[in-house]
PDB file of C-alpha atoms in Angstrom:
ATOM      1  CA  MET N  91     -32.751 133.232 103.358  1.00  0.00           C
ATOM      2  CA  THR N  92     -32.524 136.460 105.137  1.00  0.00           C
ATOM      3  CA  LEU N  93     -32.110 137.441 109.059  1.00  0.00           C
ATOM      4  CA  THR N  94     -36.087 139.915 110.243  1.00  0.00           C
ATOM      5  CA  THR N  95     -34.947 142.416 112.414  1.00  0.00           C
ATOM      6  CA  ASP N  96     -37.257 144.862 113.886  1.00  0.00           C
ATOM      7  CA  VAL N  97     -37.670 147.341 116.165  1.00  0.00           C
ATOM      8  CA  TYR N  98     -40.923 148.931 117.829  1.00  0.00           C
ATOM      9  CA  VAL N  99     -41.196 152.897 117.900  1.00  0.00           C
ATOM     10  CA  LEU N 100     -43.465 153.221 120.845  1.00  0.00           C
ATOM     11  CA  ASP N 101     -43.570 157.022 121.256  1.00  0.00           C
ATOM     12  CA  GLU N 102     -45.320 159.295 118.593  1.00  0.00           C
ATOM     13  CA  ILE N 103     -42.685 160.346 115.464  1.00  0.00           C
ATOM     14  CA  ALA N 104     -43.073 161.278 112.118  1.00  0.00           C
ATOM     15  CA  TYR N 105     -42.605 158.251 110.103  1.00  0.00           C
ATOM     16  CA  LYS N 106     -40.415 160.540 107.599  1.00  0.00           C
ATOM     17  CA  ASP N 107     -37.884 161.013 110.055  1.00  0.00           C
ATOM     18  CA  VAL N 108     -37.246 157.863 111.117  1.00  0.00           C
ATOM     19  CA  PHE N 109     -37.543 156.648 106.968  1.00  0.00           C
ATOM     20  CA  LEU N 110     -34.439 159.063 106.426  1.00  0.00           C
ATOM     21  CA  LYS N 111     -32.989 158.096 109.416  1.00  0.00           C
ATOM     22  CA  CYS N 112     -32.940 154.104 108.659  1.00  0.00           C
ATOM     23  CA  ASN N 113     -31.715 155.195 105.036  1.00  0.00           C
ATOM     24  CA  GLN N 114     -28.787 156.977 106.162  1.00  0.00           C
ATOM     25  CA  LEU N 115     -27.501 153.937 108.455  1.00  0.00           C
ATOM     26  CA  ILE N 116     -28.101 151.868 105.267  1.00  0.00           C
ATOM     27  CA  GLY N 117     -26.294 153.554 103.303  1.00  0.00           C
ATOM     28  CA  ALA N 118     -29.384 155.026 100.994  1.00  0.00           C
ATOM     29  CA  THR N 119     -29.324 157.617  98.786  1.00  0.00           C
ATOM     30  CA  GLU N 120     -31.324 160.225  96.792  1.00  0.00           C
ATOM     31  CA  ALA N 121     -31.754 157.806  93.786  1.00  0.00           C
ATOM     32  CA  THR N 122     -32.265 155.243  95.937  1.00  0.00           C
ATOM     33  CA  ARG N 123     -35.752 154.039  95.208  1.00  0.00           C
ATOM     34  CA  PHE N 124     -38.944 153.230  97.618  1.00  0.00           C
ATOM     35  CA  SER N 125     -42.668 152.487  97.317  1.00  0.00           C
ATOM     36  CA  ASN N 126     -45.457 154.396 100.480  1.00  0.00           C
ATOM     37  CA  LYS N 127     -48.237 152.598  99.702  1.00  0.00           C
ATOM     38  CA  GLN N 128     -51.365 151.707 101.213  1.00  0.00           C
ATOM     39  CA  LEU N 129     -51.283 147.723 102.520  1.00  0.00           C
ATOM     40  CA  THR N 130     -54.338 145.972 101.130  1.00  0.00           C
ATOM     41  CA  ALA N 131     -56.924 144.558 102.765  1.00  0.00           C
ATOM     42  CA  TRP N 132     -55.736 140.937 103.519  1.00  0.00           C
ATOM     43  CA  ARG N 133     -52.620 142.582 104.814  1.00  0.00           C
ATOM     44  CA  GLN N 134     -54.270 145.618 107.029  1.00  0.00           C
ATOM     45  CA  GLY N 135     -56.001 143.545 108.487  1.00  0.00           C
ATOM     46  CA  ALA N 136     -53.202 141.176 110.386  1.00  0.00           C
ATOM     47  CA  ALA N 137     -50.742 144.382 110.507  1.00  0.00           C
ATOM     48  CA  VAL N 138     -53.225 145.933 112.413  1.00  0.00           C
ATOM     49  CA  ALA N 139     -54.691 144.449 115.371  1.00  0.00           C
ATOM     50  CA  ASP N 140     -57.987 147.210 115.150  1.00  0.00           C
ATOM     51  CA  HIS N 141     -58.299 147.206 110.518  1.00  0.00           C
ATOM     52  CA  GLY N 142     -57.205 150.512 110.531  1.00  0.00           C
ATOM     53  CA  LYS N 143     -55.486 151.922 107.363  1.00  0.00           C
ATOM     54  CA  ALA N 144     -51.488 150.720 107.343  1.00  0.00           C
ATOM     55  CA  TRP N 145     -49.067 151.839 105.131  1.00  0.00           C
ATOM     56  CA  ASN N 146     -45.286 150.692 104.362  1.00  0.00           C
ATOM     57  CA  ILE N 147     -42.620 152.808 102.716  1.00  0.00           C
ATOM     58  CA  GLY N 148     -39.556 150.875 102.058  1.00  0.00           C
ATOM     59  CA  ASN N 149     -36.655 150.187  99.772  1.00  0.00           C
ATOM     60  CA  GLU N 150     -37.474 148.652  96.159  1.00  0.00           C
ATOM     61  CA  ILE N 151     -35.599 145.012  96.414  1.00  0.00           C
ATOM     62  CA  GLY N 152     -32.189 144.797  93.740  1.00  0.00           C
ATOM     63  CA  GLN N 153     -29.939 148.240  94.963  1.00  0.00           C
ATOM     64  CA  GLY N 154     -26.922 146.830  96.272  1.00  0.00           C
ATOM     65  CA  LEU N 155     -28.282 148.335  99.751  1.00  0.00           C
ATOM     66  CA  CYS N 156     -27.051 146.620 102.594  1.00  0.00           C
ATOM     67  CA  ALA N 157     -30.728 145.836 104.453  1.00  0.00           C
ATOM     68  CA  LEU N 158     -34.344 146.008 102.624  1.00  0.00           C
ATOM     69  CA  LEU N 159     -35.691 148.667 104.915  1.00  0.00           C
ATOM     70  CA  ASP N 160     -39.745 149.051 105.638  1.00  0.00           C
ATOM     71  CA  VAL N 161     -41.199 151.082 108.082  1.00  0.00           C
ATOM     72  CA  TYR N 162     -44.702 150.558 108.909  1.00  0.00           C
ATOM     73  CA  TYR N 163     -47.144 152.746 110.351  1.00  0.00           C
ATOM     74  CA  ARG N 164     -50.638 154.938 110.055  1.00  0.00           C
ATOM     75  CA  PRO N 165     -51.416 158.472 109.461  1.00  0.00           C
ATOM     76  CA  GLY N 166     -51.862 160.329 112.302  1.00  0.00           C
ATOM     77  CA  GLU N 167     -52.028 157.490 115.031  1.00  0.00           C
ATOM     78  CA  PRO N 168     -50.285 154.184 116.555  1.00  0.00           C
ATOM     79  CA  PHE N 169     -49.238 152.192 113.766  1.00  0.00           C
ATOM     80  CA  ARG N 170     -50.279 149.014 116.055  1.00  0.00           C
ATOM     81  CA  ALA N 171     -52.525 150.388 118.858  1.00  0.00           C
ATOM     82  CA  VAL N 172     -52.638 147.431 121.222  1.00  0.00           C
ATOM     83  CA  ASP N 173     -50.447 144.296 121.264  1.00  0.00           C
ATOM     84  CA  ASN N 174     -50.968 141.892 118.472  1.00  0.00           C
ATOM     85  CA  GLY N 175     -49.715 137.941 119.002  1.00  0.00           C
ATOM     86  CA  CYS N 176     -49.605 137.372 114.796  1.00  0.00           C
ATOM     87  CA  GLU N 177     -47.455 138.282 112.661  1.00  0.00           C
ATOM     88  CA  TRP N 178     -48.208 141.062 109.881  1.00  0.00           C
ATOM     89  CA  TYR N 179     -48.527 138.401 107.113  1.00  0.00           C
ATOM     90  CA  CYS N 180     -50.885 136.344 109.384  1.00  0.00           C
ATOM     91  CA  ASP N 181     -54.697 136.020 108.865  1.00  0.00           C
ATOM     92  CA  SER N 182     -56.460 137.570 111.401  1.00  0.00           C
ATOM     93  CA  THR N 183     -57.528 134.337 113.208  1.00  0.00           C
ATOM     94  CA  CYS N 184     -53.803 133.138 113.493  1.00  0.00           C
ATOM     95  CA  ASP N 185     -53.020 131.692 116.759  1.00  0.00           C
ATOM     96  CA  ASN N 186     -49.634 132.232 116.609  1.00  0.00           C
ATOM     97  CA  ASP N 187     -47.299 132.418 119.875  1.00  0.00           C
ATOM     98  CA  GLU N 188     -44.001 132.525 118.131  1.00  0.00           C
ATOM     99  CA  HIS N 189     -43.916 136.703 119.500  1.00  0.00           C
ATOM    100  CA  GLU N 190     -45.862 139.164 120.999  1.00  0.00           C
ATOM    101  CA  ASN N 191     -45.798 142.236 118.398  1.00  0.00           C
ATOM    102  CA  PRO N 192     -46.363 145.246 121.321  1.00  0.00           C
ATOM    103  CA  ALA N 193     -48.605 148.524 120.491  1.00  0.00           C
ATOM    104  CA  CYS N 194     -45.707 150.753 118.702  1.00  0.00           C
ATOM    105  CA  TRP N 195     -46.057 153.994 116.305  1.00  0.00           C
ATOM    106  CA  LEU N 196     -44.391 152.025 113.802  1.00  0.00           C
ATOM    107  CA  GLU N 197     -42.393 149.189 113.258  1.00  0.00           C
ATOM    108  CA  VAL N 198     -38.701 149.343 111.375  1.00  0.00           C
ATOM    109  CA  SER N 199     -37.964 146.292 109.868  1.00  0.00           C
ATOM    110  CA  PHE N 200     -34.729 145.332 108.270  1.00  0.00           C
ATOM    111  CA  ASP N 201     -33.785 142.156 106.162  1.00  0.00           C
ATOM    112  CA  THR N 202     -30.786 141.127 105.174  1.00  0.00           C
ATOM    113  CA  ALA N 203     -29.748 137.725 103.196  1.00  0.00           C
ATOM    114  CA  TYR N 204     -27.704 135.103 105.812  1.00  0.00           C
ATOM    115  CA  GLY N 205     -25.003 134.944 102.925  1.00  0.00           C
ATOM    116  CA  TYR N 206     -24.356 139.196 103.481  1.00  0.00           C
ATOM    117  CA  LYS N 207     -20.728 139.841 104.349  1.00  0.00           C
ATOM    118  CA  ASP N 208     -19.398 143.672 104.258  1.00  0.00           C
ATOM    119  CA  GLU N 209     -16.220 144.805 103.611  1.00  0.00           C
ATOM    120  CA  GLN N 210     -15.451 145.225 107.402  1.00  0.00           C
ATOM    121  CA  GLY N 211     -15.551 141.370 107.804  1.00  0.00           C
ATOM    122  CA  ARG N 212     -19.609 141.493 109.375  1.00  0.00           C
ATOM    123  CA  TYR N 213     -22.183 139.878 108.717  1.00  0.00           C
ATOM    124  CA  CYS N 214     -25.668 139.727 108.949  1.00  0.00           C
ATOM    125  CA  GLY N 215     -26.490 139.875 112.446  1.00  0.00           C
ATOM    126  CA  ASP N 216     -23.409 141.685 112.507  1.00  0.00           C
ATOM    127  CA  LEU N 217     -24.730 144.232 110.883  1.00  0.00           C
ATOM    128  CA  HIS N 218     -28.467 144.164 112.509  1.00  0.00           C
ATOM    129  CA  ALA N 219     -26.682 144.864 116.099  1.00  0.00           C
ATOM    130  CA  CYS N 220     -25.175 148.269 114.737  1.00  0.00           C
ATOM    131  CA  LEU N 221     -28.419 149.333 112.953  1.00  0.00           C
ATOM    132  CA  VAL N 222     -30.719 149.064 116.151  1.00  0.00           C
ATOM    133  CA  ALA N 223     -27.516 150.433 118.204  1.00  0.00           C
ATOM    134  CA  GLU N 224     -27.917 153.173 115.950  1.00  0.00           C
ATOM    135  CA  LEU N 225     -31.362 153.559 114.920  1.00  0.00           C
ATOM    136  CA  GLY N 226     -31.751 152.863 118.729  1.00  0.00           C
ATOM    137  CA  ALA N 227     -29.029 155.788 120.433  1.00  0.00           C
ATOM    138  CA  TRP N 228     -30.826 158.123 117.491  1.00  0.00           C
ATOM    139  CA  LEU N 229     -34.262 157.425 118.771  1.00  0.00           C
ATOM    140  CA  ASP N 230     -32.705 158.053 122.717  1.00  0.00           C
ATOM    141  CA  GLU N 231     -31.532 161.369 121.681  1.00  0.00           C
ATOM    142  CA  ARG N 232     -35.047 161.824 121.274  1.00  0.00           C
ATOM    143  CA  GLY N 233     -36.514 160.626 124.201  1.00  0.00           C
ATOM    144  CA  VAL N 234     -38.574 157.441 121.723  1.00  0.00           C
ATOM    145  CA  ARG N 235     -39.077 154.526 123.443  1.00  0.00           C
ATOM    146  CA  TRP N 236     -38.482 151.577 121.357  1.00  0.00           C
ATOM    147  CA  LEU N 237     -37.972 147.462 121.223  1.00  0.00           C
ATOM    148  CA  TRP N 238     -36.568 144.919 119.257  1.00  0.00           C
ATOM    149  CA  TYR N 239     -37.355 141.410 118.098  1.00  0.00           C
ATOM    150  CA  ALA N 240     -34.854 139.011 115.484  1.00  0.00           C
ATOM    151  CA  ASP N 241     -36.171 136.015 114.137  1.00  0.00           C
ATOM    152  CA  THR N 242     -33.164 134.385 114.886  1.00  0.00           C
ATOM    153  CA  LEU N 243     -34.067 134.950 118.373  1.00  0.00           C
ATOM    154  CA  ALA N 244     -37.029 134.682 119.164  1.00  0.00           C
ATOM    155  CA  THR N 245     -38.245 137.101 121.401  1.00  0.00           C
ATOM    156  CA  VAL N 246     -38.889 140.501 121.885  1.00  0.00           C
ATOM    157  CA  TYR N 247     -36.279 142.518 123.821  1.00  0.00           C
ATOM    158  CA  SER N 248     -35.192 146.562 125.118  1.00  0.00           C
ATOM    159  CA  GLY N 249     -31.920 148.300 125.339  1.00  0.00           C
ATOM    160  CA  TYR N 250     -28.585 146.912 123.947  1.00  0.00           C
ATOM    161  CA  ASP N 251     -27.383 144.272 126.089  1.00  0.00           C
ATOM    162  CA  ARG N 252     -29.063 141.434 124.156  1.00  0.00           C
ATOM    163  CA  LEU N 253     -27.619 143.158 120.811  1.00  0.00           C
ATOM    164  CA  ALA N 254     -24.053 140.493 121.971  1.00  0.00           C
ATOM    165  CA  ASP N 255     -26.898 138.285 121.439  1.00  0.00           C
ATOM    166  CA  LEU N 256     -28.055 138.879 117.441  1.00  0.00           C
ATOM    167  CA  CYS N 257     -23.766 139.063 116.056  1.00  0.00           C
ATOM    168  CA  SER N 258     -24.078 135.414 117.498  1.00  0.00           C
ATOM    169  CA  ALA N 259     -27.252 134.067 116.073  1.00  0.00           C
ATOM    170  CA  GLY N 260     -26.449 135.720 112.853  1.00  0.00           C
ATOM    171  CA  SER N 261     -23.777 134.346 112.869  1.00  0.00           C
ATOM    172  CA  GLU N 262     -25.353 131.710 113.220  1.00  0.00           C
ATOM    173  CA  ALA N 263     -26.955 131.641 110.487  1.00  0.00           C
ATOM    174  CA  SER N 264     -24.003 132.921 108.433  1.00  0.00           C
ATOM    175  CA  ALA N 265     -21.927 129.970 109.048  1.00  0.00           C
ATOM    176  CA  TRP N 266     -25.375 127.307 108.421  1.00  0.00           C
ATOM    177  CA  TYR N 267     -26.176 128.902 105.082  1.00  0.00           C
ATOM    178  CA  ARG N 268     -22.218 128.740 104.327  1.00  0.00           C
ATOM    179  CA  SER N 269     -22.024 125.422 105.164  1.00  0.00           C
ATOM    180  CA  ALA N 270     -24.829 123.893 104.146  1.00  0.00           C
ATOM    181  CA  VAL N 271     -26.899 126.240 101.875  1.00  0.00           C
ATOM    182  CA  LEU N 272     -24.231 126.837  99.246  1.00  0.00           C
ATOM    183  CA  PRO N 273     -22.962 123.437  98.636  1.00  0.00           C
ATOM    184  CA  ALA N 274     -26.556 122.292  97.985  1.00  0.00           C
ATOM    185  CA  ILE N 275     -26.898 124.577  95.693  1.00  0.00           C
ATOM    186  CA  ALA N 276     -23.518 124.636  93.709  1.00  0.00           C
ATOM    187  CA  GLY N 277     -24.347 120.316  93.917  1.00  0.00           C
ATOM    188  CA  GLY N 278     -27.739 121.289  92.655  1.00  0.00           C
ATOM    189  CA  VAL N 279     -29.346 119.407  95.257  1.00  0.00           C
ATOM    190  CA  SER N 280     -32.863 120.659  94.951  1.00  0.00           C
TER     191      SER N 280
END
């Protein structure tokens, strides 16, 4: 079980620059393995409202990073030209009102296990709040507008004000994981 936080980059910027900055934020190195590939037709149709050629550049799992990183984009044009209420993994006919996926140039996704706790004592929500704040500041320096969304809060936000809510929601998810899930695993409950 993981906390997923998305940053919607609204204005044009090179996806490689954003990917490199995000990798820096999560502690990736030149040795970090990643892939850069066009999404399959199934995901492509769901990810982009006009069924264009969507791509994903992302780190491979199992490398010990604090978050799994994925950046969704389309070469030379917006990733999502119009708002789309469906999640990227839904089929194109879904009637999903979980949250509105805004029109954006890029979509950045950070994904971290609920059980995460680092040397600084940060849980997954604290980590994601820091990642959003640092990426947001970097984008602000470049005059690039952005929004963010965390699956535990189920609302799209702008700016920094609600990042404390992400910390709280992440702490609640981490506490639930430690108090309910880990004991169930240890007890062999299926």
